[in-house]
Coordinates of C-alpha atoms in Angstrom, one line a residue:
M22 CA -22.0 -45.2 -34.3
G23 CA -20.8 -45.5 -30.8
A24 CA -17.5 -44.2 -29.5
K25 CA -14.3 -45.4 -30.9
W26 CA -10.6 -45.8 -29.6
E27 CA -7.2 -46.3 -31.2
D28 CA -7.0 -49.8 -29.9
S29 CA -10.7 -50.7 -28.7
W30 CA -14.3 -50.1 -29.3
H31 CA -17.7 -49.9 -27.7
A32 CA -19.5 -53.1 -27.4
S33 CA -22.2 -51.9 -29.8
D34 CA -19.3 -51.6 -32.6
I35 CA -18.2 -55.4 -32.3
L36 CA -20.6 -56.4 -35.1
E37 CA -19.2 -54.1 -37.4
S38 CA -16.7 -55.2 -40.2
K39 CA -12.8 -54.6 -39.5
R40 CA -12.8 -52.6 -42.5
H41 CA -15.5 -50.3 -41.4
R42 CA -14.0 -50.0 -38.0
E43 CA -10.7 -49.2 -39.2
E44 CA -12.2 -46.3 -41.6
E45 CA -14.3 -44.9 -38.6
I46 CA -11.4 -45.3 -36.0
C47 CA -10.3 -42.0 -34.2
H48 CA -6.8 -40.7 -35.3
D49 CA -6.2 -37.9 -32.8
A50 CA -3.4 -38.5 -30.2
R51 CA -5.5 -38.6 -27.2
K52 CA -6.8 -42.1 -25.9
N53 CA -10.4 -40.8 -25.0
C54 CA -13.8 -41.3 -26.2
T55 CA -14.4 -38.8 -29.1
S56 CA -17.9 -38.7 -28.2
C57 CA -17.9 -38.1 -24.3
K58 CA -14.1 -37.6 -23.6
C59 CA -14.0 -40.3 -20.9
P60 CA -11.2 -42.7 -20.3
R61 CA -11.4 -45.6 -22.7
E62 CA -11.3 -48.0 -19.5
A63 CA -14.7 -46.6 -18.6
H64 CA -16.2 -48.1 -21.3
D65 CA -17.1 -51.9 -22.5
V66 CA -14.2 -52.8 -24.9
C67 CA -13.3 -55.5 -27.3
H68 CA -10.0 -57.2 -27.9
E69 CA -10.0 -59.5 -30.9
E70 CA -6.4 -59.3 -32.2
W71 CA -5.0 -61.7 -29.5
V72 CA -7.2 -64.3 -28.0
S73 CA -4.2 -65.7 -25.9
V74 CA -2.7 -63.3 -23.5
R75 CA 0.8 -65.4 -24.0
S76 CA 0.6 -64.6 -27.7
R77 CA -0.3 -60.9 -26.8
L78 CA 2.7 -60.8 -24.6
G79 CA 5.0 -62.2 -27.4
L80 CA 6.0 -65.1 -25.3
K81 CA 6.8 -68.5 -26.6
G82 CA 5.0 -71.8 -25.4
D83 CA 1.6 -73.1 -25.0
E84 CA -1.1 -71.7 -22.9
S85 CA -3.3 -74.7 -23.2
N86 CA -4.7 -76.3 -19.9
G87 CA -2.3 -79.2 -19.8
P88 CA -3.1 -82.6 -20.2
I89 CA -6.6 -81.9 -19.4
G90 CA -7.2 -79.4 -22.2
V91 CA -10.5 -78.2 -21.2
D92 CA -11.4 -74.9 -22.8
P93 CA -12.3 -72.4 -20.0
R94 CA -15.5 -71.2 -22.1
E95 CA -16.9 -74.7 -21.7
R96 CA -16.8 -74.1 -17.9
G97 CA -18.6 -70.5 -18.5
L98 CA -15.2 -68.4 -18.1
A99 CA -13.3 -66.0 -20.4
W100 CA -10.1 -67.3 -18.9
A101 CA -8.9 -69.9 -16.3
P102 CA -5.6 -70.8 -14.8
P103 CA -3.7 -73.2 -17.3
G104 CA -3.0 -76.7 -16.3
L105 CA -5.9 -76.9 -13.5
P106 CA -8.7 -79.5 -13.1
S107 CA -12.4 -78.2 -12.9
H108 CA -12.5 -78.4 -9.4
K109 CA -9.3 -76.8 -8.6
V110 CA -10.2 -73.8 -11.1
E111 CA -13.4 -73.2 -9.0
E112 CA -11.3 -73.5 -5.8
Y113 CA -8.8 -70.9 -7.3
F114 CA -11.6 -68.5 -8.2
S115 CA -13.5 -69.0 -4.8
M116 CA -10.3 -67.4 -3.2
L117 CA -10.8 -64.1 -5.2
P118 CA -13.3 -61.1 -5.0
E119 CA -16.2 -61.8 -7.3
I120 CA -15.5 -59.1 -9.5
A121 CA -12.1 -60.6 -10.4
V122 CA -13.9 -63.9 -11.5
P123 CA -14.2 -63.8 -15.4
R124 CA -17.6 -65.6 -15.7
L125 CA -19.2 -65.0 -19.2
G126 CA -21.6 -62.3 -19.3
T127 CA -20.9 -60.9 -15.9
P128 CA -19.3 -57.8 -14.4
G129 CA -16.3 -59.8 -13.8
E130 CA -15.8 -60.7 -17.7
R131 CA -16.0 -56.8 -18.5
H132 CA -13.7 -55.9 -15.6
R133 CA -11.1 -58.4 -17.0
D134 CA -11.5 -56.8 -20.6
R135 CA -10.7 -53.5 -18.9
Q136 CA -7.8 -54.9 -17.1
L137 CA -6.2 -56.2 -20.3
A138 CA -6.5 -52.9 -21.9
I139 CA -5.1 -51.0 -18.8
Q140 CA -2.2 -53.4 -17.8
L141 CA -1.2 -55.0 -21.2
P142 CA -1.4 -51.9 -23.4
K143 CA -0.8 -53.5 -26.7
Q144 CA 1.3 -50.5 -28.0
D145 CA 3.7 -51.4 -25.2
L146 CA 3.7 -55.1 -26.5
A147 CA 4.4 -54.8 -30.3
R148 CA 5.9 -51.7 -32.2
A149 CA 3.2 -52.3 -34.9
Y150 CA 0.6 -50.7 -32.8
C151 CA 2.8 -47.6 -31.8
R152 CA 1.2 -45.0 -34.0
H153 CA 3.4 -41.9 -32.7
L154 CA 6.8 -43.7 -32.6
D155 CA 9.3 -41.8 -34.5
P156 CA 11.2 -44.0 -36.9
K157 CA 14.5 -43.1 -35.6
H158 CA 13.6 -44.2 -32.1
A159 CA 12.1 -47.7 -33.5
S160 CA 15.4 -49.4 -32.7
S161 CA 15.1 -48.1 -28.9
A162 CA 11.5 -49.5 -28.7
D163 CA 12.7 -53.1 -29.9
D164 CA 15.5 -53.1 -27.4
F165 CA 13.3 -52.0 -24.7
M166 CA 10.6 -54.8 -25.5
A167 CA 13.1 -57.5 -26.1
A168 CA 15.0 -57.0 -22.8
R169 CA 11.8 -56.6 -20.9
N170 CA 10.5 -60.0 -22.5
E171 CA 13.7 -61.7 -21.7
I172 CA 14.4 -60.1 -18.3
A173 CA 11.1 -59.0 -16.7
L174 CA 8.1 -60.4 -18.5
D175 CA 6.5 -63.9 -17.3
I176 CA 3.1 -65.4 -16.8
G177 CA 2.5 -66.8 -13.2
S178 CA 1.2 -70.4 -12.7
V179 CA -1.4 -71.7 -10.0
Q180 CA -0.1 -74.8 -8.1
E181 CA -0.5 -76.5 -4.9
V182 CA 1.8 -75.3 -2.2
P183 CA 4.4 -78.2 -2.0
E184 CA 5.6 -79.9 1.2
R185 CA 9.0 -78.4 2.2
D186 CA 10.1 -81.1 4.6
L187 CA 8.7 -83.0 7.5
A188 CA 9.7 -80.2 10.0
F189 CA 8.1 -77.4 8.1
V190 CA 4.7 -77.8 6.4
F191 CA 4.1 -74.1 5.8
Q192 CA 5.8 -71.6 3.5
E193 CA 5.7 -67.8 3.3
C194 CA 3.8 -65.7 0.7
G195 CA 6.3 -63.3 -1.4
V196 CA 4.2 -60.2 -0.3
C197 CA 2.3 -60.4 3.1
E198 CA 4.9 -63.0 4.4
S199 CA 2.3 -65.0 6.0
S200 CA 2.1 -68.8 5.9
L201 CA 1.2 -70.8 2.6
K202 CA -0.4 -74.0 3.9
Y203 CA 0.5 -77.3 2.4
G204 CA -1.8 -78.3 -0.3
S205 CA -3.4 -75.0 -0.8
L206 CA -3.4 -73.3 -4.2
A207 CA -0.9 -70.4 -4.5
V208 CA 0.7 -68.5 -7.6
S209 CA 4.2 -69.3 -8.8
A210 CA 6.3 -66.6 -10.2
S211 CA 9.3 -68.2 -11.6
K212 CA 11.2 -65.1 -12.2
L213 CA 11.5 -64.5 -8.5
G214 CA 11.1 -68.1 -7.4
L215 CA 8.3 -67.3 -5.0
L216 CA 4.9 -68.1 -4.1
Y217 CA 1.9 -65.9 -3.6
H218 CA -1.5 -66.1 -2.1
P219 CA -3.8 -65.6 -4.9
T220 CA -5.2 -62.2 -3.5
C221 CA -1.5 -61.0 -3.0
F222 CA -0.5 -61.5 -6.5
R223 CA -0.9 -57.9 -7.5
C224 CA 0.7 -55.1 -9.1
T225 CA 2.9 -52.9 -6.5
D226 CA 1.9 -49.6 -8.1
C227 CA -1.9 -49.6 -9.0
K228 CA -2.6 -52.6 -6.4
E229 CA -5.0 -54.4 -8.9
L230 CA -4.6 -57.9 -9.3
L231 CA -2.5 -59.0 -12.1
V232 CA -4.9 -60.1 -15.0
D233 CA -4.4 -63.5 -16.3
L234 CA -1.4 -63.8 -14.0
A235 CA 0.8 -61.8 -16.3
Y236 CA 3.5 -59.8 -14.5
C237 CA 6.9 -58.0 -14.8
V238 CA 9.7 -58.0 -12.0
H239 CA 11.7 -54.9 -11.2
D240 CA 13.8 -54.4 -8.0
D241 CA 12.3 -57.9 -7.0
M242 CA 8.7 -56.4 -7.0
L243 CA 5.6 -57.3 -8.9
F244 CA 4.4 -55.0 -11.5
C245 CA 1.7 -55.1 -14.2
E246 CA 3.3 -54.5 -17.5
R247 CA 2.0 -50.8 -17.9
H248 CA 3.8 -49.8 -14.6
Y249 CA 6.7 -51.8 -14.9
A250 CA 7.4 -49.7 -18.2
E251 CA 6.6 -46.5 -16.5
Q252 CA 9.5 -47.4 -13.9
L253 CA 11.7 -47.1 -16.9
K254 CA 10.3 -44.8 -19.5
P255 CA 7.8 -42.1 -19.5
R256 CA 4.5 -42.4 -21.0
C257 CA 2.5 -39.8 -23.0
A258 CA -0.7 -38.5 -21.0
A259 CA -2.1 -38.0 -24.7
C260 CA -1.6 -41.1 -26.8
D261 CA -0.6 -43.5 -23.8
E262 CA 2.5 -44.6 -25.7
L263 CA 5.9 -44.8 -24.0
I264 CA 8.2 -42.0 -25.1
F265 CA 11.5 -43.1 -26.7
S266 CA 12.6 -39.9 -27.5
G267 CA 15.0 -37.8 -25.2
E268 CA 12.9 -34.7 -25.8
Y269 CA 9.4 -34.4 -24.5
T270 CA 7.1 -32.1 -22.7
K271 CA 6.5 -32.1 -18.9
A272 CA 3.3 -30.3 -18.0
M273 CA 0.5 -30.6 -15.2
N274 CA 2.9 -33.2 -13.6
K275 CA 2.7 -35.4 -16.5
D276 CA 4.7 -36.4 -19.6
W277 CA 3.8 -35.7 -23.2
H278 CA 5.2 -36.3 -26.5
S279 CA 6.2 -33.0 -28.1
G280 CA 3.1 -31.8 -30.0
H281 CA 0.7 -34.2 -28.1
F282 CA 0.2 -31.6 -25.2
C283 CA -2.9 -30.2 -26.7
C284 CA -6.0 -28.2 -26.0
W285 CA -8.7 -30.3 -24.6
Q286 CA -11.2 -28.6 -26.8
C287 CA -9.6 -28.1 -30.3
D288 CA -6.7 -30.3 -30.1
E289 CA -4.2 -27.7 -30.8
S290 CA -0.7 -28.1 -29.6
L291 CA 0.0 -26.1 -26.3
T292 CA 3.8 -26.8 -26.4
G293 CA 5.4 -23.3 -25.8
Q294 CA 1.9 -21.8 -25.6
R295 CA 0.0 -20.1 -22.9
Y296 CA -2.9 -22.5 -21.5
V297 CA -5.6 -22.5 -18.9
L298 CA -5.8 -25.6 -16.7
R299 CA -9.7 -26.3 -16.0
D300 CA -11.2 -29.6 -14.2
E301 CA -7.6 -31.0 -14.8
H302 CA -7.6 -30.6 -18.4
P303 CA -5.7 -27.9 -20.5
Y304 CA -7.5 -25.3 -22.7
C305 CA -5.8 -23.0 -25.2
I306 CA -6.6 -19.2 -24.4
K307 CA -9.3 -18.9 -27.2
C308 CA -11.1 -22.1 -26.4
Y309 CA -11.1 -21.4 -22.6
E310 CA -12.4 -17.9 -23.3
S311 CA -15.2 -19.1 -25.7
V312 CA -16.2 -21.9 -23.4
F313 CA -15.8 -20.8 -19.9
A314 CA -15.1 -16.9 -19.5
N315 CA -18.0 -14.6 -18.4
G316 CA -19.6 -12.0 -20.3
C317 CA -19.4 -8.3 -19.0
E318 CA -22.7 -6.9 -17.8
E319 CA -21.7 -3.5 -18.8
C320 CA -20.1 -3.9 -22.4
N321 CA -21.5 -7.5 -23.2
K322 CA -17.8 -8.7 -24.3
I323 CA -16.0 -11.7 -23.1
I324 CA -13.9 -11.1 -19.7
G325 CA -10.6 -12.7 -21.1
I326 CA -8.0 -14.4 -18.8
D327 CA -5.9 -11.2 -18.8
S328 CA -8.7 -9.1 -17.4
K329 CA -9.8 -9.0 -14.0
D330 CA -13.1 -10.5 -13.5
L331 CA -15.3 -8.7 -10.8
S332 CA -18.4 -10.6 -9.8
Y333 CA -21.5 -9.5 -7.6
K334 CA -24.6 -11.8 -7.3
D335 CA -23.9 -14.1 -10.4
K336 CA -23.0 -11.0 -12.6
H337 CA -19.5 -10.2 -13.9
W338 CA -17.9 -6.9 -15.2
H339 CA -14.5 -5.8 -16.5
E340 CA -12.6 -3.8 -13.9
A341 CA -13.0 -0.8 -16.1
C342 CA -16.7 -1.6 -16.6
F343 CA -17.7 -1.8 -12.9
L344 CA -19.1 1.7 -12.6
C345 CA -22.0 3.5 -10.9
N346 CA -25.2 3.2 -13.1
R347 CA -25.7 6.8 -12.3
C348 CA -22.6 9.1 -12.1
R349 CA -20.5 6.4 -13.9
V350 CA -17.8 6.6 -11.3
S351 CA -15.7 3.5 -10.6
L352 CA -16.8 1.2 -8.0
V353 CA -13.6 -0.6 -7.6
D354 CA -12.5 -1.0 -4.0
K355 CA -15.3 1.1 -3.0
Q356 CA -18.7 0.7 -1.1
F357 CA -21.6 0.3 -3.5
G358 CA -25.4 -0.6 -3.6
S359 CA -27.5 -2.7 -5.7
K360 CA -31.0 -2.1 -7.0
V361 CA -33.1 -3.6 -9.6
D362 CA -30.0 -5.4 -11.0
K363 CA -28.1 -2.2 -11.3
I364 CA -25.1 -1.0 -9.1
Y365 CA -24.6 2.4 -7.7
C366 CA -22.0 4.3 -5.7
G367 CA -22.8 5.1 -2.2
N368 CA -24.0 8.6 -2.8
C369 CA -26.2 7.8 -5.8
Y370 CA -27.7 4.6 -4.0
D371 CA -28.4 6.8 -0.9
S372 CA -29.9 9.7 -2.7
Q373 CA -32.3 7.6 -4.8
F374 CA -33.0 4.5 -2.7
A375 CA -32.0 4.6 0.9
S376 CA -34.3 4.3 3.7
R377 CA -34.1 5.6 7.2
C378 CA -33.1 4.3 10.7
D379 CA -36.1 4.1 13.0
G380 CA -33.7 4.7 15.8
C381 CA -31.7 7.8 14.8
G382 CA -33.8 9.0 11.6
E383 CA -30.5 8.8 9.5
I384 CA -30.3 7.0 6.2
F385 CA -28.7 3.8 5.6
R386 CA -25.7 4.3 3.4
A387 CA -24.6 1.7 0.9
G388 CA -22.6 -1.1 2.5
T389 CA -24.1 -0.2 6.0
K390 CA -25.4 -3.2 8.1
K391 CA -29.0 -2.9 8.8
M392 CA -31.2 -4.8 11.5
E393 CA -34.7 -5.4 10.6
Y394 CA -37.5 -6.4 12.7
K395 CA -41.1 -6.7 10.9
T396 CA -41.4 -3.4 9.1
R397 CA -38.8 -1.5 11.0
Q398 CA -35.2 -1.3 10.6
W399 CA -32.2 0.3 12.5
H400 CA -28.6 0.9 12.1
E401 CA -26.6 -1.9 14.2
K402 CA -25.7 0.7 16.8
C403 CA -29.1 2.1 16.9
F404 CA -30.8 -1.3 17.5
C405 CA -30.6 -1.2 21.4
C406 CA -32.6 -1.5 24.5
V407 CA -34.7 1.7 25.3
V408 CA -33.9 1.6 29.1
C409 CA -30.2 0.5 29.3
K410 CA -29.0 1.8 25.8
N411 CA -26.9 -1.4 25.3
P412 CA -27.0 -2.7 21.6
I413 CA -28.9 -5.8 21.2
G414 CA -27.3 -7.4 18.3
T415 CA -28.3 -10.8 17.8
K416 CA -29.3 -11.4 21.5
S417 CA -33.2 -11.8 22.2
F418 CA -35.3 -8.9 22.8
I419 CA -39.0 -7.9 23.6
P420 CA -40.8 -5.6 21.8
R421 CA -43.7 -3.3 23.4
E422 CA -45.6 -0.8 21.7
Q423 CA -42.8 1.2 19.7
E424 CA -40.1 0.3 22.0
I425 CA -37.4 -2.5 22.1
Y426 CA -36.4 -3.9 25.5
C427 CA -33.8 -6.3 26.2
A428 CA -34.8 -9.2 28.3
G429 CA -33.4 -7.9 31.6
C430 CA -34.9 -4.6 31.3
Y431 CA -38.3 -5.9 30.5
E432 CA -38.5 -7.7 33.3
D433 CA -37.4 -5.2 35.5
K434 CA -39.9 -2.9 34.1
F435 CA -43.0 -5.0 33.2
A436 CA -42.8 -8.4 34.8
T437 CA -45.4 -9.3 37.5
R438 CA -44.0 -8.9 41.1
C439 CA -45.3 -10.5 44.2
V440 CA -47.0 -8.0 46.4
K441 CA -45.3 -9.7 49.5
C442 CA -41.7 -10.4 48.6
N443 CA -41.4 -8.0 45.4
K444 CA -39.7 -10.6 43.4
I445 CA -40.9 -11.7 39.8
I446 CA -43.3 -14.3 39.5
T447 CA -42.2 -16.7 36.6
S448 CA -45.0 -19.2 37.2
G449 CA -47.9 -20.7 39.4
G450 CA -48.8 -17.3 40.8
V451 CA -52.0 -16.4 43.0
T452 CA -54.0 -13.5 42.7
Y453 CA -55.9 -12.0 45.6
K454 CA -57.9 -8.7 45.5
N455 CA -56.3 -8.1 42.1
E456 CA -52.9 -8.3 43.4
P457 CA -50.3 -11.0 42.7
W458 CA -48.7 -13.4 45.1
H459 CA -46.3 -16.1 45.0
R460 CA -48.1 -19.5 45.9
D461 CA -45.6 -19.6 48.7
C462 CA -46.0 -16.1 49.8
F463 CA -49.6 -16.1 50.1
T464 CA -49.9 -17.2 53.7
C465 CA -52.1 -17.0 56.7
S466 CA -51.4 -13.6 58.6
N467 CA -51.3 -15.2 61.8
C468 CA -50.0 -18.9 61.4
N469 CA -48.2 -18.5 58.0
N470 CA -49.3 -21.5 56.5
S471 CA -50.1 -21.5 52.8
L472 CA -53.5 -20.5 51.9
A473 CA -52.9 -21.7 48.1
G474 CA -56.1 -23.8 47.6
Q475 CA -57.3 -23.6 51.0
R476 CA -60.4 -22.0 52.6
F477 CA -59.5 -18.5 54.0
T478 CA -61.2 -15.0 54.8
S479 CA -59.9 -11.8 55.3
R480 CA -59.8 -9.1 58.2
D481 CA -58.3 -5.5 57.4
D482 CA -57.2 -6.7 54.1
K483 CA -55.2 -9.6 55.5
P484 CA -56.0 -12.9 54.7
Y485 CA -56.4 -15.6 57.5
C486 CA -57.2 -19.4 57.5
A487 CA -60.2 -20.4 58.7
D488 CA -59.1 -21.6 62.1
C489 CA -57.2 -18.6 62.9
F490 CA -60.0 -16.4 61.6
G491 CA -62.3 -18.1 64.0
E492 CA -59.9 -18.1 66.9
L493 CA -59.1 -14.4 66.5
F494 CA -62.3 -12.6 65.4
A495 CA -65.2 -14.9 65.1
K496 CA -68.5 -14.8 67.6
R497 CA -68.5 -17.9 69.8
C498 CA -71.4 -20.3 70.4
T499 CA -73.0 -19.8 73.8
A500 CA -73.7 -23.5 74.0
C501 CA -70.4 -25.0 72.7
S502 CA -68.2 -22.2 72.9
K503 CA -66.7 -22.9 69.5
P504 CA -66.1 -20.0 66.9
I505 CA -68.9 -19.2 64.7
T506 CA -67.0 -18.5 61.3
G507 CA -69.8 -18.5 58.7
I508 CA -67.4 -20.4 56.2
G509 CA -69.1 -22.7 53.9
G510 CA -72.7 -21.4 54.5
T511 CA -73.0 -21.9 58.6
R512 CA -75.9 -20.4 60.0
F513 CA -76.4 -19.1 63.4
I514 CA -78.8 -17.2 65.8
S515 CA -78.3 -14.2 67.8
F516 CA -80.5 -13.0 70.9
E517 CA -79.5 -10.0 72.8
D518 CA -75.7 -10.4 73.2
R519 CA -75.7 -14.4 72.8
H520 CA -75.1 -16.4 69.6
W521 CA -75.7 -19.8 68.9
H522 CA -74.6 -22.3 66.0
N523 CA -78.0 -23.4 64.3
D524 CA -77.5 -27.0 65.8
C525 CA -76.7 -25.6 69.3
F526 CA -80.0 -23.6 69.7
I527 CA -81.9 -26.3 71.5
C528 CA -84.1 -26.4 74.6
A529 CA -82.0 -27.0 77.9
G530 CA -84.8 -29.4 79.1
C531 CA -86.0 -31.5 76.3
K532 CA -83.1 -31.1 73.9
T533 CA -85.3 -30.2 70.9
S534 CA -84.3 -27.7 68.3
L535 CA -85.7 -24.3 68.9
V536 CA -84.8 -22.9 65.5
G537 CA -88.0 -21.1 64.2
R538 CA -89.8 -21.7 67.5
G539 CA -90.7 -19.6 70.4
F540 CA -88.4 -19.9 73.4
I541 CA -88.1 -18.6 77.0
T542 CA -84.9 -17.5 78.7
D543 CA -84.3 -19.1 82.0
A544 CA -81.2 -17.3 83.6
D545 CA -78.2 -18.7 80.9
D546 CA -80.6 -21.3 79.7
I547 CA -83.2 -21.2 76.8
I548 CA -86.2 -23.7 77.1
C549 CA -89.2 -24.4 75.1
P550 CA -92.5 -23.2 76.0
E551 CA -93.8 -26.7 77.2
C552 CA -90.6 -27.2 79.5
A553 CA -91.2 -23.6 80.9
K554 CA -94.8 -24.5 81.9
M555 CA -93.7 -27.8 83.5
K556 CA -91.1 -26.0 85.5
L557 CA -93.9 -23.5 86.5
M558 CA -96.3 -26.3 87.8

């Protein structure tokens, strides 16, 4: 059997007989589901007592569709504005949000059912449905309902906007005050003599479209019946009925019949009793403690609302039970440590479990902040740079062997520096004779042009580009007078104090190469033997 209400049922209960439903109906004062405690409007509900809303409101007259007399269900609708032809009905619903169109078998039909239950609660409309009305206040209820029906309650009608006169073809909506175009559809509220856009015909309080155009008027404003009634009478938050008694309970910013302000769990009255509010619902002390109170880790008893609940890592203690597991001293407002789900005072924790600082060698006392890196740990004040002694805290640091350095001190002590300018090389350095240089600092010792990526040689441990080295230090060819550098594997020939490039070592007469051949000197020249013979002949 599904959840049941005082005036509505789950859809699964519709097929049950009326007798069976009445036997199974919930008799407690709350208008909530007995199974899940959700509000009744959250469920699909059924209303069988009044098919006609006009009948439900206790109004006289006919709610048929006028001369056309077409049943809305023949159009696939649970309800339609009376008196409109089919094409106008569709035009009217096209002006509304889809959820407000009560087509059979759609969310719109279920939305209408819920709005009927919310906006037109039947306990407001007929005293027969007031289960908690004291007989001595029955006449007050009758007077209220009669006055409301006579003065405030009515059903709007849908009509085309009439032409006012030749000069004005527009009229204004009674809510938004914007124009209503001649010939368009509007809702007429005869109690106020005003027209409204279909989407503006809403309750001033809940802002919902007025279901089936049923409305009440108060201070020249539109209300659904529920919120009209609440302008004049308090409503019990438990049974959802209007309160006609002068004596009632106010709690949690709501009104309650005396005796209806009950524990959400056991339904016992809380009027004049202590209670605890949890998730916007009131609980008696007993139920709250049985459902929500925590158990004490020490004594295993419930921590009641009159006891202070001390907690640590999802565990809870009575204030008097919050003791050191070893020496039993109270830990309230004291530093303590935890080990294997047990709590200890500072002295007991230190003596049994405390580790020592890798900086000063002292123990970490309970509650002391600890800085850790890999397998090592320090007091916060001991975690400092070995050079400048400044605490590192959460700043970056660099470990080296067993020491910790701040970034600045590490660079000063260990960073690679250029042998020329002594500044740190951050990227793109050059190594020459196992010494580092900036690329821009590695230059020819003579012309200062960069040697990075260029051919160079050295003399007296100083680097020189090929051109400067040749000009300054290389032997010169006797034939062409250019330097013989030897760079790139250039071969040369020496004889006595003279030197030649391989290509320049040629006979002065026939110009043939003398490399690997015999030759004869002739003053400053060298000649081949054949040219020498010819010169002697």
